[in-house]
Short mmCIF file of C-alpha atoms and ligand atoms in Angstrom, two decimals:
data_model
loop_
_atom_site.label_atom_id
_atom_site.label_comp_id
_atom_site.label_asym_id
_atom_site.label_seq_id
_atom_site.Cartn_x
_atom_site.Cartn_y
_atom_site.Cartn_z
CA UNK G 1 -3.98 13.86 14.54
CA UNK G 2 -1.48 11.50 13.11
CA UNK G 3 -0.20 11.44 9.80
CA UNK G 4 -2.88 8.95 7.49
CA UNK G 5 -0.91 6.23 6.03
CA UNK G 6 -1.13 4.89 3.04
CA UNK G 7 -3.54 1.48 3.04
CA UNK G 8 -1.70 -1.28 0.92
CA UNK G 9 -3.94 -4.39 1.11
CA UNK G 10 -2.14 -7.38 2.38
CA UNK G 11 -1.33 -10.48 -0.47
CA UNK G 12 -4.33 -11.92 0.88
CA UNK G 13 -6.52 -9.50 0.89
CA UNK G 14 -5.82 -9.25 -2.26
CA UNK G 15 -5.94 -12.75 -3.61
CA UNK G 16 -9.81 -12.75 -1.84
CA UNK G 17 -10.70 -9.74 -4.10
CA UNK G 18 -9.11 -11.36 -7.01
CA UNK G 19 -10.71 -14.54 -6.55
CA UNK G 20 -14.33 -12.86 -5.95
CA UNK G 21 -14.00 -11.13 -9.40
CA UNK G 22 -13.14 -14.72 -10.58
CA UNK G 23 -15.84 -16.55 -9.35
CA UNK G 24 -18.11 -14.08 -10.92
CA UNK G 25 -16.96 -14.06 -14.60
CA UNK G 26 -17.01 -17.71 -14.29
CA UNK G 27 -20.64 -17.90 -13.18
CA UNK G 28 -21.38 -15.18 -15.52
CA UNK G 29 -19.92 -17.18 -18.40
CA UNK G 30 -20.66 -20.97 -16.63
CA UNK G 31 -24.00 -20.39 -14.79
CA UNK G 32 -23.79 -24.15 -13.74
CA UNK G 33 -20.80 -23.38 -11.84
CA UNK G 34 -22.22 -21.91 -9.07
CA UNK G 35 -22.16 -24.24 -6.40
CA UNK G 36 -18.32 -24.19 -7.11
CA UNK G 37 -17.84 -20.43 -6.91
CA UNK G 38 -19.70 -20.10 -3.91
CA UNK G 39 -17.58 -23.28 -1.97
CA UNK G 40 -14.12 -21.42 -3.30
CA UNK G 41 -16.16 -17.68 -1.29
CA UNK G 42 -17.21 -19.65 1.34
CA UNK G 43 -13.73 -21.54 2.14
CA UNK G 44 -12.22 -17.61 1.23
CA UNK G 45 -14.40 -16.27 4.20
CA UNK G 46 -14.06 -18.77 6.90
CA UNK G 47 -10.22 -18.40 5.96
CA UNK G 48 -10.06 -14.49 6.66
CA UNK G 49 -12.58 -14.91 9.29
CA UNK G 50 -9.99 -17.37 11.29
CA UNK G 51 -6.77 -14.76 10.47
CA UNK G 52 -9.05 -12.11 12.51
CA UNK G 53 -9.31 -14.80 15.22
CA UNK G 54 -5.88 -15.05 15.34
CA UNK G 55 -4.20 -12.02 16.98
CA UNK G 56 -0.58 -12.48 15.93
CA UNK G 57 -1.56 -13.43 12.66
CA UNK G 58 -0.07 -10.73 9.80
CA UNK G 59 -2.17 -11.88 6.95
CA UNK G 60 -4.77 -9.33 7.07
CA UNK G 61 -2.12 -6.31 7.27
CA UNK G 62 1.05 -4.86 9.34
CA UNK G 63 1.00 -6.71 13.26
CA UNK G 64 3.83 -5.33 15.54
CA UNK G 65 4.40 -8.82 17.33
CA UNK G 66 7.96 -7.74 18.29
CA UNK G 67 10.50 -5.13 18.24
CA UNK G 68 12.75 -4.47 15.16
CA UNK G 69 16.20 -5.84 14.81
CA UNK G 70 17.66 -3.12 15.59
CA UNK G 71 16.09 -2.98 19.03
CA UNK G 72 16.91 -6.63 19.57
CA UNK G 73 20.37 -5.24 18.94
CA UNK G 74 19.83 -2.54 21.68
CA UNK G 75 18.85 -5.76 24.12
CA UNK G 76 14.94 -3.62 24.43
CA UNK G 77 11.99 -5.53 25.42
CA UNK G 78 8.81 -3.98 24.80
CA UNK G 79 6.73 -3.40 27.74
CA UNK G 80 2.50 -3.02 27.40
CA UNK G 81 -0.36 -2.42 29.83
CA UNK G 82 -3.74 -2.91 28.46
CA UNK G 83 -7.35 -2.06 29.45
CA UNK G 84 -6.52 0.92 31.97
CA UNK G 85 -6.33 3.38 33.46
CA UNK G 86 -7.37 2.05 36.49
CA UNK G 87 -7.79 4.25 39.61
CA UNK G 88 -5.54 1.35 42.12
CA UNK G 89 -3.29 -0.26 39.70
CA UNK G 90 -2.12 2.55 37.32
CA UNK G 91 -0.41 4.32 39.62
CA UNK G 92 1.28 1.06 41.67
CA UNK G 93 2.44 0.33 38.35
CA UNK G 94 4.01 3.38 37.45
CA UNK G 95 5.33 3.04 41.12
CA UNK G 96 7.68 0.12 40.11
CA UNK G 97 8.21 0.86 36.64
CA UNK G 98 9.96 4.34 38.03
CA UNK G 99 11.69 2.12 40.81
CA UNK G 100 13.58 0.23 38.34
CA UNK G 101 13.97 2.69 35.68
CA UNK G 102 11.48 1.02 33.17
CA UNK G 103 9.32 2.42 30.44
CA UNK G 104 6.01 1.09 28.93
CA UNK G 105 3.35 1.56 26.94
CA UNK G 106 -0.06 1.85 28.00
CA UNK G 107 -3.16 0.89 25.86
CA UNK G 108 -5.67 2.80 27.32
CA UNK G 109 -9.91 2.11 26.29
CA UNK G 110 -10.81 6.04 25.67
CA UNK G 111 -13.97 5.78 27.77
CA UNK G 112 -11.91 5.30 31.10
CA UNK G 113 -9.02 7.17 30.32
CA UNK G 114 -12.12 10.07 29.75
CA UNK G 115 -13.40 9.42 33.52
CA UNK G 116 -9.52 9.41 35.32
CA UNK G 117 -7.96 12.47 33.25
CA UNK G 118 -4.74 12.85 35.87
CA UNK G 119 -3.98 9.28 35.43
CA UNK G 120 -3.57 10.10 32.05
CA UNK G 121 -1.49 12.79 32.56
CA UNK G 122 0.90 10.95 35.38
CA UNK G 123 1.43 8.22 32.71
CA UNK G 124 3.03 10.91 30.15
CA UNK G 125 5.02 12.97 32.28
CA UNK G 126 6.69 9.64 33.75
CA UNK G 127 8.09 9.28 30.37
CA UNK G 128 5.65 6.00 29.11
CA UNK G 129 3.30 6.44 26.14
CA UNK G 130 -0.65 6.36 25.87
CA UNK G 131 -1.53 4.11 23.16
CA UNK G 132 -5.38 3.49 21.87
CA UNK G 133 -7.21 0.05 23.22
CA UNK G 134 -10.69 1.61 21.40
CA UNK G 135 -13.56 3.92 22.29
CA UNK G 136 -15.06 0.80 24.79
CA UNK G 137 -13.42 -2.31 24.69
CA UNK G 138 -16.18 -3.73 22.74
CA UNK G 139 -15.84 -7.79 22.86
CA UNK G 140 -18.26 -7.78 19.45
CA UNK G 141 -15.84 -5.47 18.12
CA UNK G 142 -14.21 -8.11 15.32
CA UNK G 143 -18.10 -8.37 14.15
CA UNK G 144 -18.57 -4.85 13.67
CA UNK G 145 -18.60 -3.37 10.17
CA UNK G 146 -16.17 -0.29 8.63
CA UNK G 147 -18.47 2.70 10.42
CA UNK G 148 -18.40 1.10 13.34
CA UNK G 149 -14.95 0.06 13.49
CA UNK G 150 -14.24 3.83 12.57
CA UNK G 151 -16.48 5.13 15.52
CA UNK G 152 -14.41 2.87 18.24
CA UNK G 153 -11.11 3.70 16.67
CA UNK G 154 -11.60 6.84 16.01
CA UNK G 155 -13.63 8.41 19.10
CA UNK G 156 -10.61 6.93 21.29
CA UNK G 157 -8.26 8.09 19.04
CA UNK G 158 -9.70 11.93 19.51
CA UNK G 159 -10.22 11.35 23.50
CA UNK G 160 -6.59 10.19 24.18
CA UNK G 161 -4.99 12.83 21.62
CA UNK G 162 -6.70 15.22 23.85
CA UNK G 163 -5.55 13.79 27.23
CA UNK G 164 -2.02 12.63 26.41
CA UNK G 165 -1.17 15.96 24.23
CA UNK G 166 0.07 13.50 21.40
CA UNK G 167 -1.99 11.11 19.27
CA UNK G 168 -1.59 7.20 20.05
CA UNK G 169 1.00 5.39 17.08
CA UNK G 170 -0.65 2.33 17.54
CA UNK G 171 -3.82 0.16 18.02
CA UNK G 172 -4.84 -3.08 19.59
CA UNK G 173 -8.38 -4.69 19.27
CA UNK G 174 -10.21 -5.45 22.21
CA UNK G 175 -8.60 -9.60 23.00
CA UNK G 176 -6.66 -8.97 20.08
CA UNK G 177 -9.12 -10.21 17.32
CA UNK G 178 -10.04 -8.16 14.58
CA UNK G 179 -11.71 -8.16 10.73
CA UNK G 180 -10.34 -7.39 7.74
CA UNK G 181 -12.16 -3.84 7.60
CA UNK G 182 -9.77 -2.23 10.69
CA UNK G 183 -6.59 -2.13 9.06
CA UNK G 184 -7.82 0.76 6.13
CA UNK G 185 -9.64 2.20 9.29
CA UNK G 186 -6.24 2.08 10.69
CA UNK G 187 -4.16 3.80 7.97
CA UNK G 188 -6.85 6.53 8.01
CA UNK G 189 -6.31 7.55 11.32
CA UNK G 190 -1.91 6.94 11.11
CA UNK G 191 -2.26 4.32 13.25
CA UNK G 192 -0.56 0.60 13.38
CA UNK G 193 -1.69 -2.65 14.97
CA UNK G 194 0.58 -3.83 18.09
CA UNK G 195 -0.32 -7.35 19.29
CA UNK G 196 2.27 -9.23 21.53
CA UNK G 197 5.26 -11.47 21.35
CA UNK G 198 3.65 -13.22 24.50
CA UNK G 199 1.08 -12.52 26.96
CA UNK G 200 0.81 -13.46 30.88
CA UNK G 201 -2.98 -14.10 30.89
CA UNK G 202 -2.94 -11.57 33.98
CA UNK G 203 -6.31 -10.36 33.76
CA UNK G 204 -7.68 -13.68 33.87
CA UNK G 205 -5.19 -15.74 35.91
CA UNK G 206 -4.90 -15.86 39.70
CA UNK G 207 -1.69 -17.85 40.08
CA UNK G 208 1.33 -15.09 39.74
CA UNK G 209 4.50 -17.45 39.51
CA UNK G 210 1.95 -19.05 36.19
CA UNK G 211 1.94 -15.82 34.74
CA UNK G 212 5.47 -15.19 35.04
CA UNK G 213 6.36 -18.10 34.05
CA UNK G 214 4.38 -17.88 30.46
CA UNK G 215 5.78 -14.26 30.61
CA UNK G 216 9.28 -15.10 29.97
CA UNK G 217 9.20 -18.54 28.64
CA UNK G 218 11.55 -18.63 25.66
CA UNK G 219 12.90 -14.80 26.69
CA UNK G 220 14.67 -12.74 23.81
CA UNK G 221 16.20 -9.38 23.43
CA UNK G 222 12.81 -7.49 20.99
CA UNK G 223 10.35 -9.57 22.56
CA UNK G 224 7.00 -7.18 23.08
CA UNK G 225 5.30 -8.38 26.21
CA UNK G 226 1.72 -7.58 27.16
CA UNK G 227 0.27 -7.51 30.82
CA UNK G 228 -2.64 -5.49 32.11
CA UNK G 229 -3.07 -2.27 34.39
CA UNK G 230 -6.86 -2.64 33.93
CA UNK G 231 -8.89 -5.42 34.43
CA UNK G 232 -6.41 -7.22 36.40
CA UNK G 233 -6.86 -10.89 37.88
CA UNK G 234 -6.54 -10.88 41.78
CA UNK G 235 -4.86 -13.67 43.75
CA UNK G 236 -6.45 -15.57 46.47
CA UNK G 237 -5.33 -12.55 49.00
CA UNK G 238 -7.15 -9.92 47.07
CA UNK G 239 -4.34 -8.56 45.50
CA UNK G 240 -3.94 -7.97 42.07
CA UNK G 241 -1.81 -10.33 40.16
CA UNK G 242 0.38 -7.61 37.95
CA UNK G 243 2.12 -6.38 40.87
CA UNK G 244 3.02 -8.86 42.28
CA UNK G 245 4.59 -10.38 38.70
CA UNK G 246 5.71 -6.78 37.40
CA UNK G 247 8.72 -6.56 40.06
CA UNK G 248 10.17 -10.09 39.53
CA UNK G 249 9.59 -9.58 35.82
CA UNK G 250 11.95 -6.25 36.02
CA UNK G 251 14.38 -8.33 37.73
CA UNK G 252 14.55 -11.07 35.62
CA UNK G 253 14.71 -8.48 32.57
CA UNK G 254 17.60 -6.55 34.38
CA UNK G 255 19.63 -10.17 35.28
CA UNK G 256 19.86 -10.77 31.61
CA UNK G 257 20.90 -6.99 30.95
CA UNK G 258 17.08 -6.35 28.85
CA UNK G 259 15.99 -2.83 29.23
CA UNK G 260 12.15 -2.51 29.24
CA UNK G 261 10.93 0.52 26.81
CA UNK G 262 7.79 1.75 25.25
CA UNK G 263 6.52 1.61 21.45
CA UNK G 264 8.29 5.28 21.69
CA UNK G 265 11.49 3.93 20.64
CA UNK G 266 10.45 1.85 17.36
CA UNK G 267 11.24 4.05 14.82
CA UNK G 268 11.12 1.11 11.52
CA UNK G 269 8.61 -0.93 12.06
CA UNK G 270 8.54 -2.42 8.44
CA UNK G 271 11.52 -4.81 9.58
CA UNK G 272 9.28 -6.69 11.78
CA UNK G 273 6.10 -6.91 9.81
CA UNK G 274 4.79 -9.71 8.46
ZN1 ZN W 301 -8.01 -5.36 26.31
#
């Protein structure tokens, strides 16, 4: 188990507690305020409602959306493969991640890393990390309330300690989007949230040079870039679409002297927060 951190609320977390104590003293003191006090809740709640929507939004806690400077410095590019293990892709990928000397990290949903144990295991001893996607990739997870939310993390958390021999550092929603209840979920387990720098849309679309493209649009040393093992979008030949963009992408990292690394390697992560 990994080391509980301690929860901080985020400034606007706690500006939305302050202002609920607010509104009450004033209706307490004003009853005819009301209608007031609940249009200042309501416009607080859509507000933190539309943070969770956004996944590299930092106002509702810590969000790893790149590597630190020091990284940068290092010319690293974090490399992450969502939704897996999957019994075809996983291993293709680790295929061409060894044949260019790469290293990733893999956020894996618990309930399929549970059914393919030796994928796991071949994921680890090739030097990437096993990072935790949730218990089932839930798409009502940013509705679900604090037990809940604790269940998801925290059953995948146990699962992929188990399998990997190490407990995951960090967490990403299902799709990114989140409430304000997972990050003290997330300090209670030692975990941190990773989202992306960018994203290739891989699992959804078909067109490979499209996802490369978006891939390394705007390219810079500490970018953290997030494709998918599992899940994966197929072109028109049947094939999926990460392996055929995973190769190039290498290339293109290693013609601009970028090393791709895994989430092992950030050892500060305050210096890209928020
Ligand atoms: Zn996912």
């Amino acid at each position: 188990m990994a080391e509980r951190r301690r929860w901080t609320p985020s400034p606007l977390l706690r500006a939305s507690a302050a202002l609920h104590v607010a509104a009450a003293a004033g209706v307490a003191a004003m009853p005819a305020m009301w209608p007031w006090a609940l249009a200042a809740l309501a416009g607080n709640h859509a507000l933190l409602g539309a943070a969770g929507l956004w996944p590299r939004c930092g106002l509702l806690g810590p969000n790893l959306r790149r590597l630190p400077g020091e990284n940068a410095r290092l010319r690293q590019i974090g490399l992450c493969f969502d939704d897996g293990p999957d019994p075809e892709v996983t291993p293709a990928v680790l295929d061409l991640l060894d044949s260019r000397n790469a290293r990733a990290s893999f956020f894996c949903i618990a309930d399929r890393a549970a059914r393919h144990p030796a994928l796991i295991d071949a994921i680890v001893r090739r030097g990437h990390t096993v990072e935790n996607h949730s218990w089932h990739h839930s798409h009502r997870f940013a509705t679900m309330g604090i037990r809940a939310i604790r269940r998801e993390v925290g059953e995948a958390q146990r699962i992929l300690t188990g399998l990997a021999g190490r407990p995951p550092r960090y967490f990403k929603p299902p799709a990114g989007l989140r409430n304000p209840l997972l990050d003290p979920v997330l300090a209670g387990f030692g975990l941190r949230l990773a989202t992306w720098t960018r994203r290739g849309y891989d699992a959804v679309r078909r067109d490979p040079a499209g996802v490369e493209r978006r891939l390394v649009r705007n390219l810079a040393a500490g970018d953290l870039l997030m494709l998918h093992d599992g899940s994966a979008a197929r072109d028109g030949d049947g094939r999926p679409v990460v392996l055929t963009v995973l190769p190039r992408l290498l290339d293109t990292l290693s013609a601009h002297g970028l090393a791709a690394v895994s989430l092992e390697v950030v050892t500060d992560d305050r210096r890209s927060l928020p």
